[in-house]
Coordinates of N, CA, C and O in Angstrom, one line a residue:
M1 N 0.8 -1.2 0.0 CA 0.0 0.0 0.0 C 0.9 1.2 0.0 O 1.7 1.4 0.9
P2 N 0.7 2.1 -1.0 CA 1.6 3.3 -1.0 C 1.3 4.3 0.1 O 0.1 4.4 0.6
R3 N 2.3 4.8 0.6 CA 2.2 5.8 1.7 C 1.9 7.2 1.1 O 2.4 7.5 0.1
T4 N 1.0 7.9 1.8 CA 0.8 9.3 1.3 C 2.0 10.2 1.6 O 2.5 10.1 2.7
P5 N 2.4 11.0 0.7 CA 3.5 11.8 0.9 C 3.3 12.8 2.1 O 2.2 13.2 2.3
G6 N 4.4 13.1 2.8 CA 4.3 14.0 3.9 C 4.1 15.4 3.5 O 3.0 16.0 3.3
R7 N 5.2 16.1 3.2 CA 5.1 17.5 2.7 C 5.1 17.5 1.2 O 6.1 17.2 0.6
S8 N 4.0 18.0 0.6 CA 4.0 18.0 -0.8 C 3.0 19.0 -1.3 O 2.2 19.5 -0.5
D9 N 2.9 19.1 -2.6 CA 1.9 20.0 -3.2 C 0.7 19.2 -3.7 O -0.1 19.7 -4.4
V10 N 0.6 18.0 -3.2 CA -0.5 17.1 -3.7 C -1.7 17.5 -2.9 O -1.8 17.4 -1.6
P11 N -2.9 17.9 -3.5 CA -4.1 18.3 -2.8 C -4.8 17.1 -2.2 O -4.8 16.0 -2.7
G12 N -5.4 17.3 -1.0 CA -6.2 16.3 -0.4 C -5.5 15.1 0.1 O -6.1 14.1 0.3
G13 N -4.2 15.1 0.2 CA -3.4 14.0 0.7 C -3.4 12.8 -0.3 O -3.1 11.7 0.1
Q14 N -3.7 13.1 -1.5 CA -3.6 12.0 -2.5 C -2.2 11.6 -2.8 O -1.3 12.4 -2.7
P15 N -1.9 10.3 -3.1 CA -0.6 9.9 -3.5 C 0.0 10.7 -4.6 O -0.7 11.1 -5.6
L16 N 1.2 11.0 -4.6 CA 1.9 11.8 -5.6 C 2.1 10.8 -6.8 O 2.5 9.7 -6.7
T17 N 1.8 11.3 -8.0 CA 1.9 10.5 -9.2 C 2.7 11.3 -10.3 O 2.9 12.5 -10.2
N18 N 3.1 10.5 -11.3 CA 3.7 11.2 -12.5 C 2.6 12.0 -13.2 O 1.4 11.8 -12.9
W19 N 2.9 12.7 -14.2 CA 1.9 13.6 -14.9 C 0.8 12.8 -15.5 O -0.3 13.3 -15.6
A20 N 1.0 11.6 -15.9 CA 0.0 10.8 -16.6 C -0.9 10.1 -15.6 O -2.0 9.6 -15.9
G21 N -0.5 10.0 -14.3 CA -1.2 9.4 -13.3 C -1.1 7.9 -13.2 O -1.8 7.2 -12.4
N22 N -0.2 7.3 -14.0 CA -0.1 5.8 -14.0 C 1.0 5.3 -13.1 O 1.2 4.1 -13.0
I23 N 1.8 6.2 -12.5 CA 2.9 5.8 -11.6 C 2.6 6.5 -10.3 O 2.6 7.8 -10.3
A24 N 2.4 5.8 -9.2 CA 2.2 6.4 -7.9 C 3.5 6.2 -7.1 O 4.0 5.1 -7.0
F25 N 4.1 7.3 -6.6 CA 5.4 7.3 -5.9 C 5.1 6.8 -4.5 O 4.0 7.1 -3.9
R26 N 6.0 6.0 -3.9 CA 5.9 5.4 -2.6 C 6.7 6.2 -1.5 O 6.8 5.7 -0.4
A27 N 7.2 7.4 -1.9 CA 8.0 8.1 -0.9 C 7.3 8.4 0.4 O 6.1 8.7 0.5
A28 N 8.1 8.3 1.5 CA 7.6 8.6 2.8 C 7.3 10.1 2.9 O 6.3 10.5 3.6
R29 N 8.2 10.9 2.3 CA 8.0 12.4 2.4 C 8.4 12.9 1.0 O 9.3 12.4 0.3
V30 N 7.7 14.0 0.7 CA 8.0 14.8 -0.5 C 8.4 16.2 -0.1 O 7.5 16.9 0.6
H31 N 9.5 16.7 -0.4 CA 10.0 18.0 0.0 C 10.1 19.0 -1.2 O 10.4 18.5 -2.3
R32 N 9.9 20.2 -1.0 CA 10.1 21.2 -2.0 C 10.8 22.4 -1.4 O 10.2 23.4 -1.0
P33 N 12.1 22.3 -1.2 CA 12.8 23.4 -0.6 C 12.9 24.7 -1.4 O 12.8 24.6 -2.6
A34 N 12.9 25.8 -0.7 CA 12.9 27.1 -1.3 C 14.4 27.7 -1.4 O 14.6 28.6 -2.2
T35 N 15.3 27.1 -0.7 CA 16.6 27.6 -0.7 C 17.6 26.4 -0.8 O 17.3 25.3 -0.4
V36 N 18.8 26.7 -1.2 CA 19.9 25.7 -1.3 C 20.2 25.1 0.1 O 20.4 24.0 0.3
D37 N 20.2 26.1 1.1 CA 20.4 25.6 2.5 C 19.3 24.7 3.0 O 19.6 23.7 3.7
D38 N 18.1 24.9 2.6 CA 17.0 24.0 3.0 C 17.2 22.6 2.3 O 17.1 21.6 2.9
L39 N 17.7 22.6 1.0 CA 17.9 21.4 0.4 C 19.1 20.6 1.0 O 19.0 19.4 1.2
R40 N 20.2 21.3 1.4 CA 21.3 20.7 2.1 C 20.8 20.0 3.4 O 21.2 18.9 3.7
E41 N 19.9 20.7 4.2 CA 19.4 20.1 5.4 C 18.6 18.9 5.1 O 18.7 17.9 5.9
I42 N 17.8 18.9 4.1 CA 17.0 17.7 3.8 C 17.8 16.5 3.4 O 17.7 15.4 3.9
V43 N 18.8 16.8 2.5 CA 19.7 15.7 2.1 C 20.5 15.2 3.3 O 20.7 14.0 3.4
A44 N 21.0 16.1 4.1 CA 21.8 15.6 5.3 C 21.0 14.8 6.3 O 21.6 13.9 6.9
S45 N 19.8 15.1 6.4 CA 19.0 14.4 7.4 C 18.2 13.2 6.9 O 17.5 12.5 7.6
S46 N 18.3 12.9 5.6 CA 17.6 11.8 5.0 C 18.5 10.6 4.9 O 19.7 10.7 4.5
H47 N 17.9 9.4 5.1 CA 18.6 8.2 5.0 C 18.7 7.8 3.5 O 19.7 7.3 3.1
R48 N 17.6 8.1 2.8 CA 17.6 7.8 1.3 C 16.8 9.0 0.7 O 15.7 9.3 1.1
V49 N 17.4 9.6 -0.4 CA 16.8 10.7 -1.0 C 17.0 10.6 -2.5 O 18.0 10.1 -3.0
R50 N 15.9 11.0 -3.3 CA 15.9 11.0 -4.7 C 15.4 12.4 -5.2 O 14.5 12.9 -4.6
A51 N 16.0 12.8 -6.3 CA 15.5 14.1 -6.9 C 14.3 13.8 -7.8 O 14.2 12.8 -8.4
L52 N 13.3 14.7 -7.7 CA 12.1 14.6 -8.5 C 12.1 15.7 -9.5 O 12.2 16.9 -9.1
G53 N 11.9 15.3 -10.7 CA 11.8 16.3 -11.8 C 10.3 16.8 -12.0 O 9.6 16.9 -11.1
S54 N 9.9 16.9 -13.2 CA 8.6 17.3 -13.6 C 7.6 16.2 -13.6 O 6.4 16.4 -13.8
G55 N 8.0 15.0 -13.3 CA 7.1 13.9 -13.2 C 6.7 13.3 -14.5 O 5.6 12.7 -14.7
H56 N 7.5 13.5 -15.5 CA 7.2 13.0 -16.9 C 7.6 11.6 -17.1 O 7.2 11.0 -18.2
S57 N 8.3 11.0 -16.3 CA 8.8 9.6 -16.5 C 7.7 8.6 -16.4 O 6.7 8.7 -15.6
F58 N 7.8 7.5 -17.2 CA 6.8 6.5 -17.2 C 7.3 5.2 -16.5 O 6.8 4.1 -16.8
N59 N 8.2 5.4 -15.6 CA 8.7 4.3 -14.8 C 9.0 4.8 -13.4 O 8.8 5.9 -13.1
T60 N 9.4 3.8 -12.5 CA 9.6 4.2 -11.1 C 11.1 4.6 -10.8 O 11.5 4.5 -9.6
L61 N 11.8 4.9 -11.8 CA 13.2 5.2 -11.6 C 13.5 6.3 -10.5 O 14.4 6.2 -9.8
A62 N 12.6 7.3 -10.5 CA 12.8 8.4 -9.5 C 12.2 8.1 -8.2 O 12.3 8.8 -7.2
D63 N 11.5 6.9 -8.0 CA 10.8 6.6 -6.8 C 11.8 6.1 -5.7 O 12.9 5.7 -6.0
T64 N 11.3 6.2 -4.5 CA 12.1 5.8 -3.3 C 11.1 5.6 -2.2 O 10.0 6.1 -2.2
T65 N 11.5 4.8 -1.2 CA 10.7 4.6 0.0 C 11.1 5.7 1.0 O 10.6 5.8 2.1
G66 N 12.2 6.4 0.6 CA 12.7 7.5 1.5 C 12.1 8.8 1.2 O 10.9 9.0 1.1
D67 N 12.9 9.8 0.9 CA 12.5 11.2 0.7 C 12.7 11.5 -0.8 O 13.7 11.3 -1.4
L68 N 11.6 12.1 -1.4 CA 11.7 12.7 -2.7 C 11.9 14.2 -2.5 O 11.2 14.8 -1.7
V69 N 12.7 14.8 -3.4 CA 12.9 16.2 -3.3 C 12.7 16.9 -4.6 O 13.4 16.5 -5.6
S70 N 11.7 17.7 -4.7 CA 11.5 18.5 -5.9 C 12.3 19.8 -5.7 O 12.2 20.5 -4.8
V71 N 13.1 20.1 -6.8 CA 13.9 21.3 -6.7 C 13.2 22.4 -7.5 O 13.8 23.5 -7.7
A72 N 11.9 22.3 -7.8 CA 11.2 23.3 -8.5 C 11.0 24.6 -7.8 O 10.8 25.6 -8.4
G73 N 11.2 24.5 -6.5 CA 11.0 25.8 -5.7 C 12.3 26.5 -5.4 O 12.3 27.6 -4.8
L74 N 13.4 25.9 -5.9 CA 14.7 26.6 -5.7 C 14.8 27.9 -6.6 O 14.0 27.9 -7.6
P75 N 15.7 28.8 -6.3 CA 15.8 30.0 -7.2 C 16.0 29.6 -8.7 O 16.8 28.7 -9.0
A76 N 15.3 30.4 -9.5 CA 15.4 30.1 -11.0 C 16.5 30.9 -11.6 O 16.4 31.9 -12.3
T77 N 17.8 30.4 -11.4 CA 18.9 31.1 -11.8 C 19.3 30.7 -13.2 O 19.2 29.5 -13.6
V78 N 19.8 31.7 -14.0 CA 20.3 31.4 -15.4 C 21.5 32.3 -15.5 O 21.4 33.5 -15.5
E79 N 22.7 31.7 -15.6 CA 23.9 32.4 -15.8 C 24.6 32.0 -17.1 O 25.0 30.8 -17.2
V80 N 24.6 32.9 -18.1 CA 25.2 32.6 -19.4 C 26.6 33.3 -19.4 O 26.7 34.5 -19.2
D81 N 27.6 32.5 -19.7 CA 29.0 33.0 -20.0 C 29.3 32.7 -21.4 O 29.8 31.6 -21.7
A82 N 29.0 33.7 -22.3 CA 29.2 33.4 -23.7 C 30.7 33.2 -24.1 O 31.0 32.4 -25.0
D83 N 31.6 33.9 -23.4 CA 33.0 33.8 -23.7 C 33.5 32.4 -23.3 O 34.2 31.8 -24.1
A84 N 33.0 31.8 -22.2 CA 33.4 30.5 -21.8 C 32.5 29.4 -22.5 O 32.8 28.2 -22.4
R85 N 31.5 29.9 -23.1 CA 30.5 29.0 -23.8 C 29.8 28.0 -22.8 O 29.7 26.8 -23.1
T86 N 29.5 28.6 -21.6 CA 28.8 27.8 -20.6 C 27.5 28.4 -20.1 O 27.4 29.6 -20.2
V87 N 26.6 27.6 -19.6 CA 25.4 28.1 -19.1 C 25.2 27.3 -17.8 O 25.3 26.1 -17.7
T88 N 24.9 28.0 -16.7 CA 24.6 27.4 -15.4 C 23.2 27.8 -15.0 O 22.8 28.9 -15.1
V89 N 22.4 26.8 -14.8 CA 21.0 27.0 -14.4 C 20.6 26.3 -13.2 O 21.3 25.3 -12.8
G90 N 19.5 26.8 -12.5 CA 19.0 26.1 -11.4 C 18.3 24.7 -11.8 O 17.8 24.6 -12.9
A91 N 18.5 23.7 -11.0 CA 18.1 22.4 -11.3 C 16.6 22.3 -11.5 O 16.1 21.4 -12.3
G92 N 15.8 23.1 -10.9 CA 14.4 23.1 -11.0 C 13.8 23.7 -12.2 O 12.6 23.5 -12.5
L93 N 14.6 24.4 -13.0 CA 14.2 25.1 -14.2 C 13.8 24.0 -15.2 O 14.4 23.0 -15.4
R94 N 12.7 24.4 -16.0 CA 12.3 23.6 -17.1 C 13.0 24.2 -18.3 O 13.4 25.3 -18.3
F95 N 13.3 23.3 -19.3 CA 14.1 23.8 -20.5 C 13.5 25.0 -21.1 O 14.3 25.9 -21.5
A96 N 12.2 25.2 -21.2 CA 11.6 26.3 -21.8 C 11.9 27.6 -21.1 O 11.9 28.7 -21.6
A97 N 12.3 27.6 -19.8 CA 12.5 28.7 -19.0 C 13.9 29.3 -19.2 O 14.2 30.5 -18.8
F98 N 14.8 28.6 -19.9 CA 16.2 29.2 -20.0 C 16.7 29.1 -21.5 O 17.7 29.8 -21.8
T99 N 16.1 28.4 -22.3 CA 16.7 28.2 -23.7 C 16.6 29.6 -24.4 O 17.5 29.8 -25.3
G100 N 15.7 30.4 -24.2 CA 15.7 31.8 -24.8 C 16.9 32.6 -24.5 O 17.5 33.2 -25.3
A101 N 17.3 32.5 -23.2 CA 18.5 33.3 -22.8 C 19.8 32.7 -23.4 O 20.7 33.4 -23.8
V102 N 19.8 31.3 -23.6 CA 20.9 30.7 -24.2 C 21.0 31.1 -25.7 O 22.1 31.5 -26.2
H103 N 19.9 31.1 -26.4 CA 19.8 31.5 -27.8 C 20.2 33.0 -27.9 O 21.0 33.3 -28.9
A104 N 19.7 33.8 -27.1 CA 20.0 35.3 -27.1 C 21.5 35.5 -27.0 O 22.0 36.5 -27.5
A105 N 22.2 34.7 -26.3 CA 23.7 34.8 -26.1 C 24.4 34.2 -27.3 O 25.7 34.2 -27.3
G106 N 23.7 33.7 -28.3 CA 24.3 33.1 -29.4 C 24.8 31.6 -29.2 O 25.7 31.1 -30.0
L107 N 24.3 31.0 -28.2 CA 24.6 29.6 -27.9 C 23.4 28.7 -28.1 O 22.3 29.1 -28.3
A108 N 23.7 27.4 -27.9 CA 22.6 26.4 -28.0 C 23.1 25.2 -27.2 O 24.2 25.0 -27.0
L109 N 22.1 24.4 -26.9 CA 22.4 23.1 -26.2 C 22.7 22.1 -27.3 O 22.0 22.0 -28.3
H110 N 23.7 21.3 -27.1 CA 24.1 20.3 -28.0 C 23.0 19.3 -28.3 O 22.8 18.8 -29.4
N111 N 22.3 18.9 -27.2 CA 21.3 17.9 -27.3 C 20.1 18.4 -26.5 O 20.2 18.5 -25.3
L112 N 19.0 18.7 -27.1 CA 17.8 19.3 -26.4 C 16.6 18.4 -26.7 O 16.3 18.1 -27.8
G113 N 16.0 17.9 -25.6 CA 14.8 17.1 -25.8 C 13.7 18.0 -26.4 O 13.7 19.2 -26.4
S114 N 12.7 17.3 -26.9 CA 11.6 17.9 -27.6 C 10.5 18.4 -26.7 O 9.6 19.1 -27.1
L115 N 10.6 18.2 -25.4 CA 9.6 18.6 -24.5 C 10.1 19.8 -23.6 O 10.9 19.6 -22.7
P116 N 9.5 21.0 -23.8 CA 10.0 22.1 -23.1 C 9.6 22.2 -21.6 O 10.2 22.9 -20.8
H117 N 8.7 21.3 -21.2 CA 8.3 21.3 -19.7 C 9.1 20.3 -18.9 O 8.9 20.2 -17.7
I118 N 10.1 19.7 -19.4 CA 11.0 18.8 -18.7 C 12.0 19.6 -17.9 O 12.6 20.6 -18.4
S119 N 12.2 19.2 -16.6 CA 13.1 20.0 -15.7 C 14.5 19.5 -15.9 O 14.8 18.3 -16.3
V120 N 15.5 20.3 -15.7 CA 16.9 20.0 -15.8 C 17.2 18.8 -14.8 O 17.9 17.8 -15.1
A121 N 16.7 18.9 -13.6 CA 17.0 17.9 -12.6 C 16.4 16.6 -13.0 O 17.0 15.5 -12.8
G122 N 15.2 16.6 -13.5 CA 14.6 15.3 -14.0 C 15.3 14.7 -15.1 O 15.5 13.5 -15.2
A123 N 15.7 15.5 -16.1 CA 16.5 15.0 -17.2 C 17.8 14.4 -16.7 O 18.2 13.3 -17.3
C124 N 18.5 15.0 -15.8 CA 19.7 14.5 -15.2 C 19.4 13.2 -14.4 O 20.2 12.2 -14.5
A125 N 18.4 13.2 -13.6 CA 18.1 12.1 -12.7 C 17.8 10.8 -13.5 O 18.1 9.7 -13.2
T126 N 17.1 11.0 -14.7 CA 16.6 9.8 -15.4 C 17.5 9.6 -16.7 O 17.4 8.5 -17.4
G127 N 18.4 10.5 -17.1 CA 19.2 10.4 -18.2 C 18.4 10.4 -19.5 O 18.7 9.8 -20.5
T128 N 17.3 11.2 -19.5 CA 16.4 11.2 -20.7 C 16.2 12.7 -21.1 O 16.5 13.6 -20.4
H129 N 15.5 12.8 -22.2 CA 15.1 14.2 -22.7 C 16.2 15.2 -22.9 O 16.1 16.3 -22.6
G130 N 17.3 14.7 -23.4 CA 18.4 15.6 -23.7 C 19.4 15.7 -22.6 O 20.3 16.4 -22.6

């Protein structure tokens, strides 16, 4: 029986699911830190922790019986260094939120998924979507 997430954005205490609703996560707690310090505290105090992206995955790769951490609430930073040809972004950003700034600087991502609503953290956690 799946446990209802502790701290989450899920209304009515319903189990947290992927965007399609066909995967229910079993996490004991779901966190959405607003600062990097909050994130550090959650990670340091968790026995098992997994990053949660935008919930677009169709498998349980991001699931855990420990703590899920959504980084969507972290500051939405975008730092483009055109000279170094690098871009540093907040993990919770979705691709659509920063690709315009990258393009405006005359740069592009080598491999970009076709879904603009995928988060950087989710793409890194699952190795998908660019």
